[in-house]
Short mmCIF file of C-alpha atoms in Angstrom, two decimals:
data_model
loop_
_atom_site.label_atom_id
_atom_site.label_comp_id
_atom_site.label_asym_id
_atom_site.label_seq_id
_atom_site.Cartn_x
_atom_site.Cartn_y
_atom_site.Cartn_z
CA UNK A 981 -0.27 -0.09 0.09
CA UNK A 982 1.32 3.20 -0.93
CA UNK A 983 1.57 5.96 0.95
CA UNK A 984 0.41 9.57 -0.63
CA UNK A 985 2.54 12.50 -0.80
CA UNK A 986 0.80 14.44 1.06
CA UNK A 987 0.18 12.33 3.84
CA UNK A 988 4.32 12.42 3.55
CA UNK A 989 4.30 15.93 3.53
CA UNK A 990 1.52 15.91 6.86
CA UNK A 991 4.04 13.72 8.76
CA UNK A 992 7.23 15.56 7.98
CA UNK A 993 5.70 18.76 9.40
CA UNK A 994 4.93 17.16 12.46
CA UNK A 995 8.47 15.40 12.78
CA UNK A 996 9.77 19.48 12.25
CA UNK A 997 7.05 20.76 14.85
CA UNK A 998 8.42 17.99 17.58
CA UNK A 999 12.30 18.58 16.11
CA UNK A 1000 11.49 22.64 16.70
CA UNK A 1001 10.15 22.56 19.45
CA UNK A 1002 11.75 20.38 21.38
CA UNK A 1003 15.08 21.87 20.23
CA UNK A 1004 13.97 25.16 20.74
CA UNK A 1005 13.52 24.50 24.84
CA UNK A 1006 16.71 22.57 25.11
CA UNK A 1007 18.70 25.54 23.38
CA UNK A 1008 17.23 28.07 25.94
CA UNK A 1009 17.97 25.72 28.26
CA UNK A 1010 21.42 25.57 27.25
CA UNK A 1011 22.04 28.64 26.97
CA UNK A 1012 20.95 30.33 29.87
CA UNK A 1013 22.13 27.39 32.47
CA UNK A 1014 25.22 28.34 34.65
CA UNK A 1015 26.43 25.32 33.70
CA UNK A 1016 26.85 25.06 30.21
CA UNK A 1017 26.74 28.04 27.91
CA UNK A 1018 26.43 30.86 31.37
CA UNK A 1019 23.62 33.62 30.11
CA UNK A 1020 21.68 33.68 33.23
CA UNK A 1021 19.77 36.55 31.75
CA UNK A 1022 16.52 35.32 30.54
CA UNK A 1023 14.56 38.96 29.63
CA UNK A 1024 17.70 39.70 27.55
CA UNK A 1025 17.30 36.58 25.86
CA UNK A 1026 13.48 36.70 25.83
CA UNK A 1027 13.73 40.42 24.26
CA UNK A 1028 16.42 38.93 21.38
CA UNK A 1029 13.69 36.84 20.19
CA UNK A 1030 11.59 39.30 20.04
CA UNK A 1031 13.43 41.75 18.74
CA UNK A 1032 14.71 39.52 15.72
CA UNK A 1033 10.89 38.00 14.93
CA UNK A 1034 9.42 41.43 15.08
CA UNK A 1035 12.46 42.42 12.40
CA UNK A 1036 11.65 39.45 10.20
CA UNK A 1037 7.87 40.13 10.50
CA UNK A 1038 8.39 43.29 8.99
CA UNK A 1039 10.79 42.63 6.47
CA UNK A 1040 8.18 39.93 4.92
CA UNK A 1041 5.20 41.91 5.52
CA UNK A 1042 6.45 45.17 4.63
CA UNK A 1043 9.57 44.75 2.34
CA UNK A 1044 9.19 41.42 0.22
CA UNK A 1045 5.26 41.50 0.55
CA UNK A 1046 4.55 37.90 1.54
CA UNK A 1047 1.86 38.39 3.05
CA UNK A 1048 -0.50 41.39 3.92
CA UNK A 1049 -1.43 43.27 7.00
CA UNK A 1050 -4.15 43.50 8.65
CA UNK A 1051 -6.32 46.92 9.24
CA UNK A 1052 -5.34 47.36 12.50
CA UNK A 1053 -6.77 50.71 13.93
CA UNK A 1054 -6.30 52.59 16.85
CA UNK A 1055 -8.33 50.99 19.25
CA UNK A 1056 -8.06 47.35 18.61
CA UNK A 1057 -4.03 48.57 19.11
CA UNK A 1058 -4.71 49.63 22.19
CA UNK A 1059 -7.58 47.07 23.50
CA UNK A 1060 -7.02 44.00 22.09
CA UNK A 1061 -3.05 43.95 21.25
CA UNK A 1062 -1.35 46.42 23.98
CA UNK A 1063 -2.83 43.54 26.97
CA UNK A 1064 -2.48 40.24 24.24
CA UNK A 1065 1.08 41.46 24.32
CA UNK A 1066 2.18 42.34 28.02
CA UNK A 1067 0.49 38.81 28.89
CA UNK A 1068 2.64 37.20 26.32
CA UNK A 1069 6.07 38.67 27.19
CA UNK A 1070 4.89 37.80 30.72
CA UNK A 1071 4.98 34.27 30.35
CA UNK A 1072 7.75 34.20 27.96
CA UNK A 1073 9.79 36.32 30.38
CA UNK A 1074 8.73 33.64 33.11
CA UNK A 1075 9.43 30.58 31.50
CA UNK A 1076 12.55 31.36 30.56
CA UNK A 1077 13.72 32.74 34.03
CA UNK A 1078 12.28 29.34 35.39
CA UNK A 1079 15.22 27.15 33.76
CA UNK A 1080 17.40 28.87 35.66
CA UNK A 1081 16.76 26.48 38.62
CA UNK A 1082 14.47 23.91 37.66
CA UNK A 1083 15.06 21.42 34.87
CA UNK A 1084 13.48 20.42 31.62
CA UNK A 1085 12.31 17.50 33.16
CA UNK A 1086 10.24 18.96 35.96
CA UNK A 1087 9.66 22.29 33.50
CA UNK A 1088 6.91 19.58 31.38
CA UNK A 1089 5.78 18.29 34.16
CA UNK A 1090 4.40 21.45 35.06
CA UNK A 1091 3.03 22.43 31.60
CA UNK A 1092 0.61 19.97 32.27
CA UNK A 1093 -1.50 21.99 34.23
CA UNK A 1094 -1.88 24.39 31.40
CA UNK A 1095 -5.71 22.71 30.70
CA UNK A 1096 -6.28 24.31 34.00
CA UNK A 1097 -5.14 27.67 33.99
CA UNK A 1098 -6.76 28.28 30.37
CA UNK A 1099 -10.36 26.67 32.28
CA UNK A 1100 -10.32 28.73 35.15
CA UNK A 1101 -8.95 31.81 33.20
CA UNK A 1102 -11.98 31.16 30.61
CA UNK A 1103 -14.10 30.19 33.38
CA UNK A 1104 -13.67 33.37 35.31
CA UNK A 1105 -13.81 36.05 31.83
CA UNK A 1106 -16.67 34.04 31.21
CA UNK A 1107 -15.68 32.25 27.68
CA UNK A 1108 -16.52 28.68 29.50
CA UNK A 1109 -18.67 26.86 32.11
CA UNK A 1110 -17.54 25.30 34.70
CA UNK A 1111 -18.90 21.93 34.03
CA UNK A 1112 -18.65 19.13 36.54
CA UNK A 1113 -16.93 16.60 34.00
CA UNK A 1114 -13.94 18.93 32.69
CA UNK A 1115 -13.17 19.54 37.00
CA UNK A 1116 -13.06 16.53 38.05
CA UNK A 1117 -10.05 16.32 34.73
CA UNK A 1118 -8.53 19.12 36.20
CA UNK A 1119 -8.14 17.85 39.52
CA UNK A 1120 -6.80 14.77 38.27
CA UNK A 1121 -4.72 16.84 36.22
CA UNK A 1122 -3.44 18.63 39.79
CA UNK A 1123 -3.34 15.78 42.05
CA UNK A 1124 -0.98 14.48 39.41
CA UNK A 1125 1.70 17.38 39.15
CA UNK A 1126 1.01 17.27 43.11
CA UNK A 1127 2.72 13.93 43.43
CA UNK A 1128 5.63 14.54 40.22
CA UNK A 1129 5.84 17.50 42.48
CA UNK A 1130 6.46 15.92 45.32
CA UNK A 1131 8.76 13.43 43.68
CA UNK A 1132 11.25 16.03 42.35
CA UNK A 1133 14.70 15.28 43.86
CA UNK A 1134 15.46 18.78 43.04
CA UNK A 1135 12.52 20.81 43.92
CA UNK A 1136 12.54 24.69 43.55
CA UNK A 1137 10.40 26.85 44.94
CA UNK A 1138 11.41 29.89 43.04
CA UNK A 1139 11.55 28.02 39.84
CA UNK A 1140 8.39 26.08 40.51
CA UNK A 1141 6.63 29.69 41.20
CA UNK A 1142 8.32 30.98 38.02
CA UNK A 1143 7.09 28.45 35.75
CA UNK A 1144 3.24 28.16 37.37
CA UNK A 1145 3.03 31.87 37.17
CA UNK A 1146 4.06 31.96 33.65
CA UNK A 1147 1.56 28.84 32.60
CA UNK A 1148 -1.21 31.62 33.94
CA UNK A 1149 0.05 34.36 32.05
CA UNK A 1150 0.06 32.52 28.83
CA UNK A 1151 -3.44 30.90 29.71
CA UNK A 1152 -4.81 34.44 30.05
CA UNK A 1153 -3.11 35.10 27.17
CA UNK A 1154 -5.22 32.86 25.20
CA UNK A 1155 -8.57 33.84 26.83
CA UNK A 1156 -7.77 37.08 26.39
CA UNK A 1157 -6.96 36.45 22.13
CA UNK A 1158 -10.58 34.33 22.06
CA UNK A 1159 -12.46 36.95 23.68
CA UNK A 1160 -10.71 40.39 21.97
CA UNK A 1161 -9.28 39.66 18.58
CA UNK A 1162 -12.25 37.36 17.91
CA UNK A 1163 -14.95 39.28 18.97
CA UNK A 1164 -13.55 41.96 16.62
CA UNK A 1165 -12.70 39.83 13.55
CA UNK A 1166 -9.34 40.16 13.31
CA UNK A 1167 -7.70 36.63 12.45
CA UNK A 1168 -3.70 37.19 12.75
CA UNK A 1169 -1.66 34.42 10.80
CA UNK A 1170 2.00 34.02 12.54
CA UNK A 1171 3.52 36.09 10.83
CA UNK A 1172 1.02 39.06 11.02
CA UNK A 1173 0.76 38.34 15.05
CA UNK A 1174 4.37 39.08 14.96
CA UNK A 1175 4.29 42.09 13.61
CA UNK A 1176 2.06 43.41 15.47
CA UNK A 1177 2.86 41.97 19.14
CA UNK A 1178 6.86 40.93 19.20
CA UNK A 1179 7.58 44.55 18.87
CA UNK A 1180 4.45 45.04 21.79
CA UNK A 1181 6.13 42.72 24.08
CA UNK A 1182 9.67 43.96 23.44
CA UNK A 1183 8.39 47.28 24.75
CA UNK A 1184 7.26 45.69 27.39
CA UNK A 1185 9.72 43.27 28.61
CA UNK A 1186 12.56 46.31 28.22
CA UNK A 1187 10.96 47.84 32.03
CA UNK A 1188 11.53 44.67 33.98
CA UNK A 1189 15.36 44.39 31.86
CA UNK A 1190 16.04 47.77 32.70
CA UNK A 1191 15.25 47.33 36.57
CA UNK A 1192 16.49 43.68 36.78
CA UNK A 1193 19.20 42.84 34.13
CA UNK A 1194 20.74 46.25 33.19
CA UNK A 1195 23.00 46.31 36.18
CA UNK A 1196 24.63 42.85 36.19
CA UNK A 1197 25.03 43.72 32.89
CA UNK A 1198 27.48 46.32 33.79
CA UNK A 1199 28.58 44.78 36.68
CA UNK A 1200 28.93 41.03 35.80
CA UNK A 1201 32.27 39.93 32.32
CA UNK A 1202 28.72 38.31 30.03
CA UNK A 1203 29.74 36.60 27.06
CA UNK A 1204 27.94 37.32 23.64
CA UNK A 1205 28.16 34.56 20.73
CA UNK A 1206 26.45 36.09 18.29
CA UNK A 1207 26.31 33.55 15.77
CA UNK A 1208 24.40 31.16 19.09
CA UNK A 1209 22.00 34.19 19.58
CA UNK A 1210 20.80 34.37 15.72
CA UNK A 1211 20.65 30.20 15.35
CA UNK A 1212 18.50 30.78 18.77
CA UNK A 1213 16.26 33.09 17.62
CA UNK A 1214 15.91 31.63 14.09
CA UNK A 1215 14.52 28.35 15.55
CA UNK A 1216 12.46 29.80 17.82
CA UNK A 1217 11.28 32.06 14.67
CA UNK A 1218 10.94 29.33 12.51
CA UNK A 1219 9.06 26.86 15.40
CA UNK A 1220 6.21 29.46 15.25
CA UNK A 1221 5.93 29.68 11.57
CA UNK A 1222 5.93 25.24 11.67
CA UNK A 1223 2.79 25.89 14.09
CA UNK A 1224 1.28 27.20 11.34
CA UNK A 1225 1.92 24.85 9.11
CA UNK A 1226 0.88 21.61 11.09
CA UNK A 1227 -2.26 23.82 12.00
CA UNK A 1228 -3.08 24.08 8.45
CA UNK A 1229 -2.33 20.33 7.64
CA UNK A 1230 -3.93 18.74 10.08
CA UNK A 1231 -6.89 18.71 12.98
CA UNK A 1232 -7.08 19.56 16.38
CA UNK A 1233 -6.93 15.75 17.86
CA UNK A 1234 -3.36 15.43 15.71
CA UNK A 1235 -2.40 18.53 16.76
CA UNK A 1236 -2.60 17.40 20.75
CA UNK A 1237 -1.33 14.16 20.54
CA UNK A 1238 1.62 15.79 18.34
CA UNK A 1239 2.13 17.67 21.34
CA UNK A 1240 1.82 14.79 24.05
CA UNK A 1241 4.52 12.88 22.21
CA UNK A 1242 6.89 15.67 22.38
CA UNK A 1243 6.73 15.58 25.70
CA UNK A 1244 7.40 12.56 26.26
CA UNK A 1245 10.53 12.78 23.90
CA UNK A 1246 11.50 16.01 25.45
CA UNK A 1247 11.61 14.47 28.75
CA UNK A 1248 13.45 11.63 27.88
CA UNK A 1249 15.72 14.21 26.28
CA UNK A 1250 16.61 16.12 29.00
CA UNK A 1251 17.92 13.34 31.14
CA UNK A 1252 20.52 12.16 28.70
CA UNK A 1253 21.48 15.70 27.83
CA UNK A 1254 21.76 16.98 31.02
CA UNK A 1255 22.49 14.88 33.54
CA UNK A 1256 21.22 16.98 36.80
CA UNK A 1257 17.97 15.79 35.66
CA UNK A 1258 16.88 12.92 37.70
CA UNK A 1259 13.79 11.20 36.95
CA UNK A 1260 11.94 9.55 39.76
CA UNK A 1261 9.14 6.79 39.90
CA UNK A 1262 6.96 9.63 41.40
CA UNK A 1263 7.72 11.14 38.95
CA UNK A 1264 6.39 9.44 36.36
CA UNK A 1265 3.79 8.15 38.13
CA UNK A 1266 2.76 11.88 38.78
CA UNK A 1267 3.11 12.93 35.08
CA UNK A 1268 0.79 9.56 34.37
CA UNK A 1269 -2.19 10.90 36.03
CA UNK A 1270 -1.86 14.03 35.10
CA UNK A 1271 -1.46 13.19 31.23
CA UNK A 1272 -4.79 10.88 31.83
CA UNK A 1273 -6.36 14.25 32.63
CA UNK A 1274 -5.03 15.96 30.02
CA UNK A 1275 -6.35 13.47 27.17
CA UNK A 1276 -9.35 13.65 29.15
CA UNK A 1277 -9.70 16.99 28.58
CA UNK A 1278 -8.62 17.30 25.10
CA UNK A 1279 -11.43 14.41 24.46
CA UNK A 1280 -14.21 16.51 26.34
CA UNK A 1281 -12.91 20.10 23.88
CA UNK A 1282 -12.73 17.98 20.69
CA UNK A 1283 -15.88 15.96 21.76
CA UNK A 1284 -17.71 20.47 22.01
CA UNK A 1285 -16.10 21.11 18.91
CA UNK A 1286 -17.96 18.13 17.18
CA UNK A 1287 -21.14 18.63 19.02
CA UNK A 1288 -21.68 21.92 17.98
CA UNK A 1289 -21.50 21.41 14.80
CA UNK A 1290 -23.85 18.69 14.91
CA UNK A 1291 -26.60 20.89 14.97
CA UNK A 1292 -25.52 22.60 11.65
CA UNK A 1293 -24.77 19.32 9.83
CA UNK A 1294 -28.49 18.09 11.21
CA UNK A 1295 -30.28 21.13 9.44
CA UNK A 1296 -28.07 20.59 6.28
CA UNK A 1297 -29.03 17.15 5.85
CA UNK A 1298 -32.84 17.89 6.79
CA UNK A 1299 -32.82 20.46 4.02
CA UNK A 1300 -31.69 17.43 1.43
CA UNK A 1301 -34.29 15.34 2.73
CA UNK A 1302 -36.62 17.76 2.02
CA UNK A 1303 -35.15 19.02 -1.04
CA UNK A 1304 -35.60 15.40 -2.52
CA UNK A 1305 -39.14 15.06 -1.14
CA UNK A 1306 -40.25 18.23 -2.83
CA UNK A 1307 -38.21 16.53 -6.09
CA UNK A 1308 -40.01 13.73 -6.10
CA UNK A 1309 -43.56 14.95 -5.23
CA UNK A 1310 -43.21 17.44 -8.35
CA UNK A 1311 -42.38 14.37 -10.19
CA UNK A 1312 -45.41 12.38 -8.73
CA UNK A 1313 -47.65 15.00 -8.89
CA UNK A 1314 -47.93 16.36 -12.12
CA UNK A 1315 -48.45 12.90 -13.72
CA UNK A 1316 -51.73 12.04 -11.53
CA UNK A 1317 -52.92 15.46 -12.57
CA UNK A 1318 -51.70 14.77 -16.28
CA UNK A 1319 -53.83 11.20 -15.54
CA UNK A 1320 -57.28 12.66 -14.70
CA UNK A 1321 -56.79 15.04 -17.35
CA UNK A 1322 -55.55 12.77 -19.58
CA UNK A 1323 -57.64 10.17 -19.45
CA UNK A 1324 -60.00 11.19 -21.83
CA UNK A 1325 -56.85 11.40 -23.86
CA UNK A 1326 -55.89 7.71 -22.97
CA UNK A 1327 -59.38 6.88 -24.21
CA UNK A 1328 -58.61 9.00 -27.42
CA UNK A 1329 -55.33 7.01 -27.59
CA UNK A 1330 -53.16 8.76 -26.26
CA UNK A 1331 -50.30 7.85 -24.14
CA UNK A 1332 -49.92 7.63 -20.12
CA UNK A 1333 -48.03 10.57 -19.11
CA UNK A 1334 -46.73 9.23 -16.03
CA UNK A 1335 -44.66 6.56 -18.35
CA UNK A 1336 -43.11 9.78 -19.92
CA UNK A 1337 -42.74 10.94 -16.21
CA UNK A 1338 -40.25 7.98 -15.27
CA UNK A 1339 -38.15 8.21 -17.20
CA UNK A 1340 -36.94 11.40 -15.58
CA UNK A 1341 -37.54 10.86 -12.29
CA UNK A 1342 -34.77 7.97 -11.74
CA UNK A 1343 -32.27 10.26 -12.90
CA UNK A 1344 -33.32 13.17 -10.77
CA UNK A 1345 -33.54 11.33 -7.45
CA UNK A 1346 -30.21 9.69 -7.97
CA UNK A 1347 -29.08 13.41 -7.95
CA UNK A 1348 -30.55 14.42 -4.74
CA UNK A 1349 -29.13 11.56 -3.25
CA UNK A 1350 -25.26 12.44 -4.24
CA UNK A 1351 -26.70 15.64 -3.37
CA UNK A 1352 -27.30 14.79 0.04
CA UNK A 1353 -24.01 12.84 0.85
CA UNK A 1354 -22.22 15.89 -0.33
CA UNK A 1355 -24.46 18.00 2.18
CA UNK A 1356 -23.95 15.36 5.16
CA UNK A 1357 -20.01 14.14 4.52
#
C-alpha cells in the first residue's frame, strides 16, 4: 500500500514541529544555564527573540510583501494587541526564568497544568462554563502534578513559582486572544501576529530588563556569541512557522497527540543531555496521572467542538431530504394531474403521461441522493 505524498508531507511537518519545539526548549536551557553557556539573563534572551521575530515579520510584510497586513485601528491596537502582548511577554519572561532553577523534565511536567489554567481563566472571563466533568479532569491533572512535584529530587520553590506564573499568564493570553480578537473579527496568522505583537512585547520586556538585568550586565562580564544567539532566535522563529504549517494540514486531535508525544520525547532527551535532570518513579507516576487528565480534557474539548457542529450538519441533512422529497413529489404530482386530464386522452388513444414522467424521475432521484451525501459529509 503506497503512502500518498500529502500524507508524507503532513508527517514531515509534524516531525519538524516536534524537533523544533524540543530543540528550542533544550537550546534555551543550554544558553541560560550557569553550568553550560552561562547566560543567566532570561529577559535579555526573550528580547532578542522578540526583536528578531519582529524584524523578520516587518521585512516579510512591508518589504517583500509576502502577506498583507490586517486593517489595524488605534482602538484595536490599544484594547487588543497591547494587553495580549503584555501577557505574552510575561509568559515568556517567567517561563524562561524557570530554566535557571528547575530542570527541563520537571518544567514539562508542570506544563501539564496548562489546561487547568486555561479552563479556570476561561470560566473567570466568561468564555467557558464550570462543568462537572471538566472540573474533575482538572482535579486529576492537579493531583498528578502535585505527586510529580513531591517526587522531584531538586525541587525549587522559586523556579516552580516562576513556571506556574508563566503558565497562568499564557492561559490568560490565550483567553484574551479569543475574547478580544475574535469578537473584533480580527484573524492573525503567525507572520502578522509577530508583526504586531513582537514589538509591543519587546517594549513591555524593556521595563523589567532595565530594572533587573541591565545593572547586572554592567557589573558582570557576560559572554556574547552572535552566532549562538542568531541561531537560537532563528529556531524560535522557525517554530512559529512550523506551528502554522501543522495547523494548516492537520486537525486538533493530531496536534494534541503530537504535543503529548513531544513532551515525552523532551523529558527523555533532557535526562540524556542534562545529567542533573534526574527523574524518579514518583515523577513518572504523577506525570502519567496528570497526562490521563490532559488526554480526557482534550477528548472532551474535541467532543464539544463536534457537538457544536452537529446541529449544522443535521440541518443541512434535513434540508437535503426536504429537497429530495420536493423533487419526488413534483414528479409524482404532475403526472397524476395529467392522468386525470389525460384520462380522456388515453381513451382517445394518447399515451399515459406517467410513462413519460418516469424516465426523468430516476436520474433526478439519483441527483438528490448525491446532493445529500455531499451535504452530509
